[in-house]
Coordinates of N, CA and C in Angstrom, one line a residue:
X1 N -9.1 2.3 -44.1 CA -9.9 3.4 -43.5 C -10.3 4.3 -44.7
X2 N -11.8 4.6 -44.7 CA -12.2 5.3 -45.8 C -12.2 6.6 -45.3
X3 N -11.8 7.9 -46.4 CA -11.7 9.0 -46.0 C -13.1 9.6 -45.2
X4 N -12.8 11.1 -45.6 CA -13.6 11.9 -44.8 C -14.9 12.7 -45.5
X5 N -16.4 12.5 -45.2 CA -17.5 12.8 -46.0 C -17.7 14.6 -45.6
X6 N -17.9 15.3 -44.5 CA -17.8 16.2 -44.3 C -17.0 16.7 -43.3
X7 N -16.2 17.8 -43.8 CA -15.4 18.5 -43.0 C -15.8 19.9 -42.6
X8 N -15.5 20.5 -41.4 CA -16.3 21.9 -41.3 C -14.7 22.2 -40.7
X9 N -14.2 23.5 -41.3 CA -12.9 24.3 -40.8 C -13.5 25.3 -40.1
X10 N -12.7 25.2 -38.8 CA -13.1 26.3 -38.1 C -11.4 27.4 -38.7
X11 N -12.1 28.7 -38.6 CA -10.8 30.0 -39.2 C -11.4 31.0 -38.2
X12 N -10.0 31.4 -38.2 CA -9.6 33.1 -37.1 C -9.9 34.6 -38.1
X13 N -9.9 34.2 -39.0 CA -9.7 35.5 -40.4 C -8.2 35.6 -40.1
X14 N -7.6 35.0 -39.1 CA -6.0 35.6 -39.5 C -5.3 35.2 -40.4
X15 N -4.2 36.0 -41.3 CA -3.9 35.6 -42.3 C -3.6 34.4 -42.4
X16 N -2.9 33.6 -41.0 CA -2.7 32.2 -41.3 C -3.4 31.3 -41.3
X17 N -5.0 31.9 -41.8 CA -5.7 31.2 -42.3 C -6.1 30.4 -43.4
X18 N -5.0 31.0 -44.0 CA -5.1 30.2 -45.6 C -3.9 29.1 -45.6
X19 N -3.9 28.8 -44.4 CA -2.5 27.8 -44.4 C -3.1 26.3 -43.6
X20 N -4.4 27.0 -42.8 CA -5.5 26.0 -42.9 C -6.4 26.0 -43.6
X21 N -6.8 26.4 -44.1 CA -7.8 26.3 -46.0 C -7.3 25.6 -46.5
X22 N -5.8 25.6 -46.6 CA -5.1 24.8 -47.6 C -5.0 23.2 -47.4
X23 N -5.0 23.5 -46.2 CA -4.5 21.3 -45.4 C -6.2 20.9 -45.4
X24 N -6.9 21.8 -45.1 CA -8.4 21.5 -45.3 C -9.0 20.9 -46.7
X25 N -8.7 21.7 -48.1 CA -8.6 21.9 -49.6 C -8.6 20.1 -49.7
X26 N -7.1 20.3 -49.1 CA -6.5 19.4 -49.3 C -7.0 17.6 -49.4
X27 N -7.4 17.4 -48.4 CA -8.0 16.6 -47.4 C -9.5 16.1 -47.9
X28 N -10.1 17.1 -48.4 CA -11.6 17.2 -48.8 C -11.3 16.8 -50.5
X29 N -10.5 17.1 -50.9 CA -9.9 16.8 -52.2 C -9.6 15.4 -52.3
X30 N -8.7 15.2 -51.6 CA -8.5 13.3 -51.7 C -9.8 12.6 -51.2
X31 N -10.5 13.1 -50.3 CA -11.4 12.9 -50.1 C -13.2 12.4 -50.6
X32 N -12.8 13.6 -51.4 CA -14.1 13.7 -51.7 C -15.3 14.4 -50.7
X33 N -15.0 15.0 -50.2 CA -15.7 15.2 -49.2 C -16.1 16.9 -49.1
X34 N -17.2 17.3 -48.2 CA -17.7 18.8 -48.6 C -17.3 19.4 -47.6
X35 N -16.9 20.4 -47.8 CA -16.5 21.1 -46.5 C -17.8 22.6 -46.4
X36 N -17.7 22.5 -44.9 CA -17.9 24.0 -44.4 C -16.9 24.9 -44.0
X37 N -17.0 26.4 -43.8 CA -16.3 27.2 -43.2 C -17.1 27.6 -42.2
X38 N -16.2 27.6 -41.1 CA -17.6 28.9 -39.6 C -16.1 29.6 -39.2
X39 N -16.3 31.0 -38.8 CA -15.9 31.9 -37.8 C -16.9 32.6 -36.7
X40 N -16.0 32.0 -35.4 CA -17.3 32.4 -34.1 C -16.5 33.2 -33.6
X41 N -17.3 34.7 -33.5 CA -17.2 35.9 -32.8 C -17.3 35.6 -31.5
X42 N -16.9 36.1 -30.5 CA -17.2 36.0 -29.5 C -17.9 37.2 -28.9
X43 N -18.9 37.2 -28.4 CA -20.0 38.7 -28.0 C -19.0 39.7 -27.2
X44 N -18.7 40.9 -27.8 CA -18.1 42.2 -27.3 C -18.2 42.4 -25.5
X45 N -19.5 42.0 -24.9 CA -20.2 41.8 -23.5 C -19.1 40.7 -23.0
X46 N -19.2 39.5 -23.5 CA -18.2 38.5 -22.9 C -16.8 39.0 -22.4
X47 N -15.8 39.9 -23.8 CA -14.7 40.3 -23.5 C -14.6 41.7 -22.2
X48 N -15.7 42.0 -22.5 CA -16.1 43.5 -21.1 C -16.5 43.0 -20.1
X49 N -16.8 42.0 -19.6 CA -17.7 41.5 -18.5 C -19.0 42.2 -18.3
X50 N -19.6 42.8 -19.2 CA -21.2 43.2 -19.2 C -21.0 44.8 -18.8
X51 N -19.8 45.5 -18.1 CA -19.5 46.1 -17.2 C -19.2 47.5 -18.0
X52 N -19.5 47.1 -19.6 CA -19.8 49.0 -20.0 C -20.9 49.3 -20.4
X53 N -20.4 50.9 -20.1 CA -21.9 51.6 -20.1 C -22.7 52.0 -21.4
X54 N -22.1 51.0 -22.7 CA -22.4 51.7 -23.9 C -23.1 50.6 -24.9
X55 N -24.1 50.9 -25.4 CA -24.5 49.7 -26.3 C -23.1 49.2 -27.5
X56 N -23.2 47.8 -27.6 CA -21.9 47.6 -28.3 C -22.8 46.8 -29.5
X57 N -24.3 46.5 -29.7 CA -24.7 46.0 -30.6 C -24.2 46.5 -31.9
X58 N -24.2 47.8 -32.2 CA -23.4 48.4 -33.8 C -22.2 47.7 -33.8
X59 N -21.2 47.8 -33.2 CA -20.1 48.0 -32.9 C -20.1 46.1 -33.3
X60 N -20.5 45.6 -32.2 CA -20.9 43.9 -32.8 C -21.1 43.6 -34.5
X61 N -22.5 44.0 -34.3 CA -23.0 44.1 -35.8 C -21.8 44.4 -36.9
X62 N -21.2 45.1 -37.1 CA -19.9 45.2 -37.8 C -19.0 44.4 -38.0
X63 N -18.6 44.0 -36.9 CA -17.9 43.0 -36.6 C -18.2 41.6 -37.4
X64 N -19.7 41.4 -36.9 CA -20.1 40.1 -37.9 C -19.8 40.9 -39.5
X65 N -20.4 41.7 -39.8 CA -20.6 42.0 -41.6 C -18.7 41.6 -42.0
X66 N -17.9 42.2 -41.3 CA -16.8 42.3 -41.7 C -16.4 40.6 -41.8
X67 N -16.6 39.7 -41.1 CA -16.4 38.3 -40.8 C -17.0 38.0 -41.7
X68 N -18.2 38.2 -42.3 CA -19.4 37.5 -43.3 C -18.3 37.9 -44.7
X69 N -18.0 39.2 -44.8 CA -17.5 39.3 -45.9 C -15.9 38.8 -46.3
X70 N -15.0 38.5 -45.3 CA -13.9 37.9 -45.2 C -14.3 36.3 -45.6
X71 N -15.0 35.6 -44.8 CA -15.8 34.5 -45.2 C -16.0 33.9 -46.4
X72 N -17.3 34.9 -46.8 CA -17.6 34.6 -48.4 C -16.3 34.7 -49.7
X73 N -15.3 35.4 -49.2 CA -14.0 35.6 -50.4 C -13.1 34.2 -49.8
X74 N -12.7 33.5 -48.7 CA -12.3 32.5 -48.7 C -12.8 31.7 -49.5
X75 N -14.5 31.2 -49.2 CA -15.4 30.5 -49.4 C -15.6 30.4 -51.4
X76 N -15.4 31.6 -51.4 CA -15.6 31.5 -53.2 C -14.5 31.1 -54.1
X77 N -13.2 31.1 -53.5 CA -11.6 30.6 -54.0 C -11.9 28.7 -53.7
X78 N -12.7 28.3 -53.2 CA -13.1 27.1 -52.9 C -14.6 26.0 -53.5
X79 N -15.4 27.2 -53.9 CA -16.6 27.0 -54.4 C -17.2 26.7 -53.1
X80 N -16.9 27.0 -51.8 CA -18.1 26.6 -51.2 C -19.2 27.7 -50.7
X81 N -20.2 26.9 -51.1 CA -21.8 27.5 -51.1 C -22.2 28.2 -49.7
X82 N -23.0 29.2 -50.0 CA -23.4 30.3 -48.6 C -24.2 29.4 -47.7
X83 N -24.7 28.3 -48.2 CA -25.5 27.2 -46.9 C -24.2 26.7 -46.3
X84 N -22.9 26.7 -46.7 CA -21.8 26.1 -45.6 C -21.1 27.1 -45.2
X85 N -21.5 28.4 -45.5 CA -20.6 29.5 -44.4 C -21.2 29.8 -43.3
X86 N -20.5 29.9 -42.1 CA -21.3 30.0 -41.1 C -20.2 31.1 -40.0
X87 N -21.0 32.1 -39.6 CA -20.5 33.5 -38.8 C -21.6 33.0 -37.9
X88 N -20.9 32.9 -36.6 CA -21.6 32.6 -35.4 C -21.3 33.5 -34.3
X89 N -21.6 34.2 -32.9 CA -21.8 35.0 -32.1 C -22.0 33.3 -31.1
X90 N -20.8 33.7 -30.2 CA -20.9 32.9 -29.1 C -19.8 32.3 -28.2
X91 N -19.5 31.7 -28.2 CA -17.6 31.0 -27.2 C -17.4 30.0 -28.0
X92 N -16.3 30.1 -29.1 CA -15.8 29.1 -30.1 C -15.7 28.0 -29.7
X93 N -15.2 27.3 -28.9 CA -15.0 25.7 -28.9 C -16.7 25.1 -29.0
X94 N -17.2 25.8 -28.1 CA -19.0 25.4 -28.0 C -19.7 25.6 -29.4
X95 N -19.5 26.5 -30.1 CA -20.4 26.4 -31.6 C -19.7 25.7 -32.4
X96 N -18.3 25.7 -32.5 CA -17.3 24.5 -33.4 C -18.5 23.5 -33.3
X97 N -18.0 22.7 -31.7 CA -19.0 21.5 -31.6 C -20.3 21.6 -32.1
X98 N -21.2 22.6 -31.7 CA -22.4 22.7 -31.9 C -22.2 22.4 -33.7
X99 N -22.0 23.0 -34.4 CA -21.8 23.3 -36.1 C -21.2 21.8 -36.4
X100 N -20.7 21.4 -35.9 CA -20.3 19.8 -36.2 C -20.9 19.3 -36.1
X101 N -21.4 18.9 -34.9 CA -22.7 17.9 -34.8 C -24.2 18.0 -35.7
X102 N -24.7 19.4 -35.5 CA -25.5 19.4 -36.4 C -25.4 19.3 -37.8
X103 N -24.4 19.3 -38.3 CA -24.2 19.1 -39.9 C -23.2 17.9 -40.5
X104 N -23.1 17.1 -38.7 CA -23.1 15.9 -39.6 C -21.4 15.3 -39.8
X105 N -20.7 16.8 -39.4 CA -19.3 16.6 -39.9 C -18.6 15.2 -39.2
X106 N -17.2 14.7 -39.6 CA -16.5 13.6 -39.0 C -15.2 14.1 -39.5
X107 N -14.8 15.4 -39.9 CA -13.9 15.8 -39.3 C -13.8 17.2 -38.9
X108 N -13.5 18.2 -38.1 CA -13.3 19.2 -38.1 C -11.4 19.8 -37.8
X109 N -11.1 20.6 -39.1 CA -10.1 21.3 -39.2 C -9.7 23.0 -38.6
X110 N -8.6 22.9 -37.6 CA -8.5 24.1 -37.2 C -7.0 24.5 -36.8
X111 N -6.5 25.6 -36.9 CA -5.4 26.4 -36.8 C -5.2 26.1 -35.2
X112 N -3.6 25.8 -34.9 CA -3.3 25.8 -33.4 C -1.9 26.8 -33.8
X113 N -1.6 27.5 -32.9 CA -0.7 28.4 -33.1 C 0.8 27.8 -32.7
X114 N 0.7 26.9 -31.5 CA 1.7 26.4 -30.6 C 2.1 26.8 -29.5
X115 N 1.4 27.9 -29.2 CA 1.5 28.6 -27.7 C 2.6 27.5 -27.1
X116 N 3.0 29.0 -25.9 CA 3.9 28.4 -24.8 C 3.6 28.9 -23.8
X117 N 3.7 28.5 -22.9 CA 3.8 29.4 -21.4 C 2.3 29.4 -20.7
X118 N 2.3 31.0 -20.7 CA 1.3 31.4 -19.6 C -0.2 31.1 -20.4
X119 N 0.2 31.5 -21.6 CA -1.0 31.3 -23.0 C -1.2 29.6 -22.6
X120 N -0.6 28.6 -22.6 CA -0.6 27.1 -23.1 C -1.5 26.9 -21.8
X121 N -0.8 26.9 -20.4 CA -1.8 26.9 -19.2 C -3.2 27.5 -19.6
X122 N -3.6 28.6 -19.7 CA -4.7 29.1 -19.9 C -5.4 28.3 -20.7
X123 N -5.4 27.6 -21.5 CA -5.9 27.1 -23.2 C -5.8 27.5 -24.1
X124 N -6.7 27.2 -25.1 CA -6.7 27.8 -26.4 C -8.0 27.0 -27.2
X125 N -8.6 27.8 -28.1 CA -9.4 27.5 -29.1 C -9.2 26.2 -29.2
X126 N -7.6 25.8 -29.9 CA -7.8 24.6 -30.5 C -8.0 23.4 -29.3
X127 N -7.1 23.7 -28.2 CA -7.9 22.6 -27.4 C -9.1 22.5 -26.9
X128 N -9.5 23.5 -26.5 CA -11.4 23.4 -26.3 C -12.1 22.6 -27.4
X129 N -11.5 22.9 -28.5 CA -12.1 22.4 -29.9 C -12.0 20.8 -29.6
X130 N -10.6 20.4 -29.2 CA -10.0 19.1 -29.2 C -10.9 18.3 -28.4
X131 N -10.8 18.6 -26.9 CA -11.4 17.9 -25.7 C -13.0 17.8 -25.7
X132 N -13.9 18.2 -26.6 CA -15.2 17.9 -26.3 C -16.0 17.4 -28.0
X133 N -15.1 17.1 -29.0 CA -15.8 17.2 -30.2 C -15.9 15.3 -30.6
X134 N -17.3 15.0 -31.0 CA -17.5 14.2 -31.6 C -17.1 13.1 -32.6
X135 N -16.1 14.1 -33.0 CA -15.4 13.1 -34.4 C -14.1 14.3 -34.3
X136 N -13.5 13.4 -35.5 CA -11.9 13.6 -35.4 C -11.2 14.9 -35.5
X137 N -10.6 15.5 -35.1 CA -10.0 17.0 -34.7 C -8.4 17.0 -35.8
X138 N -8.6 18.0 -36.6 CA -7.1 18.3 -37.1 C -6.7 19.5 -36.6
X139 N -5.3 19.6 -35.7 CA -5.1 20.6 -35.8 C -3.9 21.2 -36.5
X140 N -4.1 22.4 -37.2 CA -2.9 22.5 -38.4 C -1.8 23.6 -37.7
X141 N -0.9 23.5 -37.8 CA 0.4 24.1 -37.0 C 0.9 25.8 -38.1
X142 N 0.1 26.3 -37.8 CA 0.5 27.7 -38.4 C 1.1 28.3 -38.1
X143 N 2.1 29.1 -38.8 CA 3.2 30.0 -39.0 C 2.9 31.5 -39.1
X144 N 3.9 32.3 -38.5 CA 3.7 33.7 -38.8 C 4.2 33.8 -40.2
X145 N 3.4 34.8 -41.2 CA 4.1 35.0 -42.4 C 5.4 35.0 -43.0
X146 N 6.2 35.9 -41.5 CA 7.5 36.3 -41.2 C 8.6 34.9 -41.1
X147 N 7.8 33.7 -40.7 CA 8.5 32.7 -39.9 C 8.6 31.3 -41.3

């Protein structure tokens, strides 16, 4: 089996995101292969059900700059280029896909926490990621700092 040509990591900005950077690094290294980064916001409207009375565009807008600049400092510890960072506005498992397909990737890398319980029933990122993507899904088992 020949490795992997493009990889796109999907990241939370949470710190245990450099514990999937790293298995990503990794992978694209033996590889040979280019990686992207994307973090997808999800719209402020989505988490409120449309149902406040205040514009949240600033409030959004921030939100991306803060993501963009978290982003770019992952992205530069790795050399990868501003055409493979990608800050998205939308419902993650769907732009994951979308950002894979369009650029091509065959594999995409992402953080699963290991939920239990009432979280595991509901889902999670990384399975929405799992159940509808084109090519092959890693999902990397991240630890709290503490743990």
């Amino acid at each position: 089996m020949s490795g992997y040509n493009n990889i796109l990591v999907g990241l939370d900005l949470s710190e245990e995101s450099a514990q999937v950077l790293e298995r990503a690094a990794q992978i694209a290294a033996y590889s040979n292969a280019k990686m992207s980064l994307a973090h997808i916001i999800e719209p402020l409207t989505f988490a409120y059900g449309g149902d406040v009375p205040m514009d949240l565009s600033e409030v959004q807008e921030q939100l991306q700059n803060q993501a963009k600049e978290q982003l770019r400092k992952a992205a530069a510890d790795l050399n990868i280029p501003a055409d493979r960072q990608h800050v998205v506005l939308g419902q993650p498992a769907t732009e994951i896909h979308r950002l894979a397909e369009e650029s091509g990737c065959d594999l995409i890398v992402i953080g699963s926490h290991g939920r239990h319980g009432l979280a595991l029933l509901l889902g999670s990122t990384a399975n929405g990621v799992l159940h509808g993507a084109g090519c092959d899904v890693l999902a990397v088992r991240v630890h709290a700092p503490s743990e």
